[in-house]
Each structure stands twice: as structure tokens, then as C-alpha cells.
Coordinates of C-alpha atoms in Angstrom, one line a residue:
M18 CA -81.2 -22.1 68.9
E19 CA -83.0 -22.3 65.6
R20 CA -81.7 -22.3 61.9
L21 CA -81.2 -18.9 60.4
Q22 CA -83.7 -19.6 57.6
K23 CA -86.3 -20.8 59.8
V24 CA -86.1 -17.6 61.9
I25 CA -86.6 -15.6 58.8
A26 CA -89.5 -17.8 57.7
H27 CA -91.2 -17.4 61.1
A28 CA -90.9 -13.7 60.9
G29 CA -93.1 -13.8 57.8
I30 CA -90.3 -12.2 55.5
A31 CA -90.2 -15.1 53.1
S32 CA -90.5 -18.9 52.8
R33 CA -87.8 -21.1 54.2
R34 CA -86.6 -21.8 50.6
K35 CA -86.5 -18.3 49.6
A36 CA -84.8 -17.4 53.0
E37 CA -82.2 -19.9 52.0
Q38 CA -81.6 -17.9 48.6
L39 CA -81.4 -14.6 50.5
I40 CA -78.6 -16.1 52.8
R41 CA -76.6 -17.5 49.9
Q42 CA -76.9 -14.1 48.1
G43 CA -75.3 -12.4 51.1
K44 CA -78.4 -10.4 52.0
V45 CA -78.4 -11.5 55.6
K46 CA -76.5 -10.4 58.5
V47 CA -76.2 -11.8 62.1
N48 CA -74.8 -9.4 64.6
G49 CA -73.6 -7.2 61.9
K50 CA -71.8 -9.7 59.9
V51 CA -73.0 -11.2 56.5
V52 CA -73.7 -14.8 56.8
T53 CA -73.9 -17.0 53.6
E54 CA -73.9 -20.5 55.0
L55 CA -77.1 -22.4 55.7
G56 CA -76.2 -24.3 58.8
V57 CA -75.9 -21.1 60.9
K58 CA -78.0 -21.2 64.1
V59 CA -79.2 -18.2 66.2
G60 CA -80.6 -17.5 69.6
P61 CA -83.0 -14.9 71.0
Q62 CA -80.3 -12.5 71.6
D63 CA -78.7 -12.6 68.1
K64 CA -79.7 -9.6 65.9
V65 CA -80.7 -10.8 62.4
E66 CA -81.1 -8.4 59.4
V67 CA -82.3 -9.1 55.9
D68 CA -81.5 -6.3 53.4
G69 CA -80.5 -4.1 56.2
I70 CA -83.8 -4.3 58.0
P71 CA -84.0 -5.9 61.4
V72 CA -86.0 -9.1 61.6
E73 CA -88.8 -8.8 64.3
R74 CA -88.7 -12.1 66.1
E75 CA -92.1 -12.7 67.5
E76 CA -93.4 -15.8 69.4
P77 CA -95.4 -17.7 66.6
V78 CA -99.2 -17.6 67.0
Y79 CA -101.8 -19.6 65.3
Y80 CA -105.5 -18.8 65.0
L81 CA -108.7 -20.2 63.6
L82 CA -111.2 -17.6 62.2
Y83 CA -114.7 -18.2 61.4
K84 CA -114.7 -15.8 58.2
P85 CA -117.9 -14.2 57.5
R86 CA -119.0 -13.6 53.9
G87 CA -118.2 -10.1 52.5
V88 CA -114.5 -10.2 53.9
I89 CA -111.3 -10.1 52.1
S90 CA -108.7 -12.9 53.0
S91 CA -106.0 -10.4 53.2
V92 CA -104.3 -8.0 55.6
K93 CA -105.3 -4.9 53.7
D94 CA -107.5 -3.9 50.7
D95 CA -107.1 -0.9 48.4
K96 CA -110.7 -0.5 48.0
G97 CA -111.3 -0.3 51.9
R98 CA -113.2 -3.3 52.1
K99 CA -113.2 -5.4 55.5
V100 CA -110.3 -7.8 55.8
V101 CA -109.8 -10.8 58.0
T102 CA -107.2 -9.1 60.2
D103 CA -109.8 -6.5 61.2
F104 CA -111.0 -9.2 63.7
F105 CA -107.8 -9.1 65.4
K106 CA -107.4 -5.4 66.2
E107 CA -106.2 -6.1 69.8
L108 CA -103.5 -8.5 68.7
D109 CA -99.9 -6.8 68.9
K110 CA -98.4 -9.4 66.3
R111 CA -98.4 -9.2 62.5
I112 CA -100.4 -12.3 61.3
Y113 CA -101.8 -13.2 57.8
P114 CA -104.2 -15.9 56.3
I115 CA -103.0 -19.2 55.3
G116 CA -104.4 -19.5 51.8
R117 CA -107.5 -17.7 51.3
L118 CA -111.4 -18.0 51.1
D119 CA -113.3 -15.9 48.4
Y120 CA -115.0 -12.7 49.3
D121 CA -118.4 -14.4 49.1
T122 CA -117.2 -17.5 50.9
S123 CA -117.6 -18.1 54.7
G124 CA -115.9 -20.5 57.1
L125 CA -112.8 -21.7 58.4
L126 CA -109.5 -19.8 57.8
L127 CA -106.3 -20.1 59.7
L128 CA -104.1 -17.1 60.3
T129 CA -100.5 -17.0 61.7
N130 CA -97.2 -15.2 61.8
D131 CA -95.3 -18.4 61.1
G132 CA -94.2 -18.3 57.6
D133 CA -92.8 -21.7 57.6
F134 CA -95.9 -23.2 59.1
A135 CA -98.0 -21.3 56.5
N136 CA -95.9 -22.5 53.6
L137 CA -96.0 -26.1 54.7
L138 CA -99.8 -26.1 54.7
M139 CA -100.1 -24.3 51.5
H140 CA -97.6 -26.6 49.6
P141 CA -99.5 -28.6 46.8
R142 CA -97.5 -31.6 47.7
Y143 CA -99.0 -31.8 51.2
E144 CA -102.6 -32.8 50.7
I145 CA -104.8 -31.2 53.5
E146 CA -108.5 -32.0 53.2
K147 CA -110.9 -29.3 53.1
V148 CA -114.8 -29.7 53.4
Y149 CA -117.1 -27.3 51.9
I150 CA -120.8 -27.0 52.0
A151 CA -122.2 -25.6 48.8
K152 CA -125.8 -24.3 47.9
V153 CA -126.2 -24.5 44.2
K154 CA -128.7 -23.6 41.6
G155 CA -129.9 -26.6 39.7
I156 CA -130.0 -30.3 40.9
P157 CA -126.9 -32.2 39.8
T158 CA -127.5 -35.7 38.4
R159 CA -125.9 -38.7 39.9
E160 CA -123.7 -38.7 36.8
Q161 CA -122.6 -35.2 37.3
L162 CA -121.8 -35.7 40.9
K163 CA -119.6 -38.6 39.6
Q164 CA -117.8 -36.3 37.4
L165 CA -116.9 -34.2 40.5
E166 CA -115.5 -37.2 42.2
K167 CA -113.4 -38.4 39.4
G168 CA -112.1 -34.9 38.5
I169 CA -113.2 -32.0 36.2
M170 CA -111.4 -30.4 33.6
L171 CA -110.8 -26.7 34.4
E172 CA -109.0 -24.0 32.3
D173 CA -106.0 -24.7 34.7
G174 CA -106.1 -28.4 34.4
M175 CA -107.8 -31.5 35.8
T176 CA -109.1 -31.4 39.4
A177 CA -108.0 -34.3 41.7
P178 CA -110.6 -36.8 42.8
A179 CA -113.0 -35.4 45.3
K180 CA -115.7 -36.8 47.9
V181 CA -119.3 -35.5 47.0
K182 CA -122.4 -36.0 48.9
M183 CA -126.0 -34.7 48.2
L184 CA -127.3 -33.4 51.6
S185 CA -130.7 -32.1 50.4
L186 CA -132.5 -30.9 47.4
N187 CA -135.5 -28.5 46.8
K188 CA -137.3 -29.7 43.5
Q189 CA -139.6 -26.5 43.5
K190 CA -136.9 -24.1 43.9
Q191 CA -134.3 -26.2 41.7
T192 CA -131.6 -25.9 44.3
A193 CA -129.5 -28.5 46.2
I194 CA -127.1 -28.5 49.2
I195 CA -123.9 -30.5 48.4
E196 CA -120.9 -31.4 50.8
I197 CA -117.6 -31.6 48.7
H198 CA -114.1 -32.8 50.1
I199 CA -111.1 -31.6 48.1
H200 CA -107.4 -31.4 48.7
E201 CA -106.4 -28.7 46.5
G202 CA -106.4 -24.9 46.9
R203 CA -106.8 -23.4 43.4
N204 CA -108.5 -20.0 43.1
R205 CA -112.3 -20.3 43.3
Q206 CA -112.0 -24.0 42.8
V207 CA -115.2 -25.3 44.1
R208 CA -117.4 -22.7 42.4
R209 CA -115.6 -23.4 39.1
M210 CA -116.1 -27.3 39.5
F211 CA -119.8 -26.8 40.1
E212 CA -120.0 -24.2 37.1
A213 CA -118.5 -26.9 35.0
I214 CA -121.4 -29.3 35.4
G215 CA -123.9 -26.5 35.0
C216 CA -124.7 -25.5 38.7
K217 CA -124.1 -22.0 39.9
V218 CA -123.0 -21.7 43.5
M219 CA -125.3 -19.5 45.6
K220 CA -123.7 -20.0 48.9
L221 CA -120.3 -21.5 49.9
K222 CA -118.9 -22.4 53.4
R223 CA -115.7 -24.1 54.4
E224 CA -116.8 -26.4 57.3
R225 CA -113.6 -28.2 58.0
Y226 CA -109.8 -28.0 57.5
A227 CA -108.2 -31.4 58.2
F228 CA -109.5 -32.3 61.6
L229 CA -110.5 -28.6 62.5
D230 CA -114.0 -27.4 62.6
L231 CA -116.0 -24.3 63.5
K232 CA -117.6 -25.8 66.6
G233 CA -118.4 -23.1 69.2
L234 CA -117.7 -20.1 66.9
N235 CA -120.1 -17.6 65.2
P236 CA -119.1 -15.7 62.1
G237 CA -116.3 -13.2 63.0
E238 CA -115.1 -15.0 66.1
Y239 CA -111.9 -16.7 66.4
R240 CA -109.8 -19.0 68.8
E241 CA -106.2 -19.9 69.1
L242 CA -105.0 -23.2 68.0
T243 CA -103.6 -25.5 70.8
P244 CA -100.0 -26.6 70.7
H245 CA -101.3 -30.2 70.1
E246 CA -103.4 -29.0 67.1
V247 CA -100.4 -27.2 65.7
K248 CA -98.2 -30.2 66.0
R249 CA -101.0 -32.5 64.5
L250 CA -101.3 -30.2 61.4
R251 CA -97.5 -30.3 60.9
A252 CA -97.5 -34.0 61.0
L253 CA -100.5 -34.3 58.6
A254 CA -98.9 -32.1 56.1
L255 CA -95.5 -33.8 56.2
S256 CA -97.1 -37.3 56.2
G257 CA -99.4 -36.4 53.3
G258 CA -102.1 -37.7 55.5
G259 CA -104.5 -34.8 55.4
K260 CA -106.8 -36.9 53.2

């Protein structure tokens, strides 16, 4: 037996908080009867409807994809471009990405059909560490790297402190490869941070997400997360220990 709002969230219909609002508004039925109380629990045999539409109750699944460059972090694209779910053609469940990676950014991306889990990991309160490798045009000074570490003022506010490490540089080509650890998930954040110190990102790859990495995968390949990894991610988010 699971709480009704959790079942709705797992189905990907809404976050758990939004599901609670739908229940209070009388938009949810269980076995044909409107339910407005939040404490109700349902089992596998119960029929749940939201706004008259039956909730498809799938087993939750969790995947780690090595997203290539030139792929949209979405389930569909109105311009007909390749999307991340195109790599899961044989999967009979409706999954969607947790957060996103830019079209030109490659690397680690998680996908699931568990809305509650996705919202937990994306909530700004739960600081999951993400590690990127950036190839930039221009060689930043030590002072500029310290700026990134302390926080950069962007148009949507100050970034949180980051960890930054210069991996290599090419004085002849005036390029550098830099590792950066962040906990936020703002739109094009890493690119904008480097642009703020005068360095344009030429290539960007997300190497790690919390304790997960891309070991054993090539671009376009994926694997299922183990139950232990899923539990560990939940625990990290809830403890704020993704740092």
C-alpha cells in the first residue's frame, strides 16, 4: 500500500506537492469515488483517476544515460531533432530526464518514470554535486578561477561556491581544460560562469552526478541504476550530503 499522492507522483503526472493539491481540489478518484483526504493509501488493485483519466501504475525504473552532443534533453522536439528517449526505443515505459543537459553538452543524465524521485533530486534545497569538464577558449588566471570558486554574479543571481581545477592548458592555441564541481542546476550555468570571466566554452561534458560516473559507457549507451544506487541517491538528497 502506498500513499495516493506518491502513486500519482510515481506515474509522472505531477510532483507529490502538486498531487496533494489535486487531491484537495477533488480531482482524484479511487475506485470511482472522489478522495479529498491526503492520508489515503492505495494498493495495486485500486483504480486511480486524475481528472477522469486513469493513472497508469508502472513499476519505477531508473536509468543512467551517456548523452551525446547534439541531443535534446526531452521526450520530444517540435523541430524533429534527436531526443534522449530515442535511445530507449525498446522500453515499454514512459520515462523522462531528471533535469537537463544542453544540446551541445554531453555526459551523464538520469532518466526515470518516478516523478517523486525526479522532483527530489531536482529540488534546489537538496544539493547534489555535479562535476563537469570544460574546454574553454582563453586561459583563465588564478584570480579568475578563484572568482568561480567564490561565486559569480549572473543575471539570475550569485552562483554558489564551486570547486575548480585546471587540468591542462595549451598556450599556443590559448585553450584550457578545467574541471568544475557545482551543486546548482541553472540553465546553461557552467557556460555562463565561464563567459562571465571572459572564457567561451568550446566543449562541455558532465562527468559525474553525486557518486555516479560514466565508467563502461560510450556516448548513446545507458544502464539501469541498481536498487542500492537509487536508495543512496535518495539518502544523499534528503541529507543534503550530495556535496
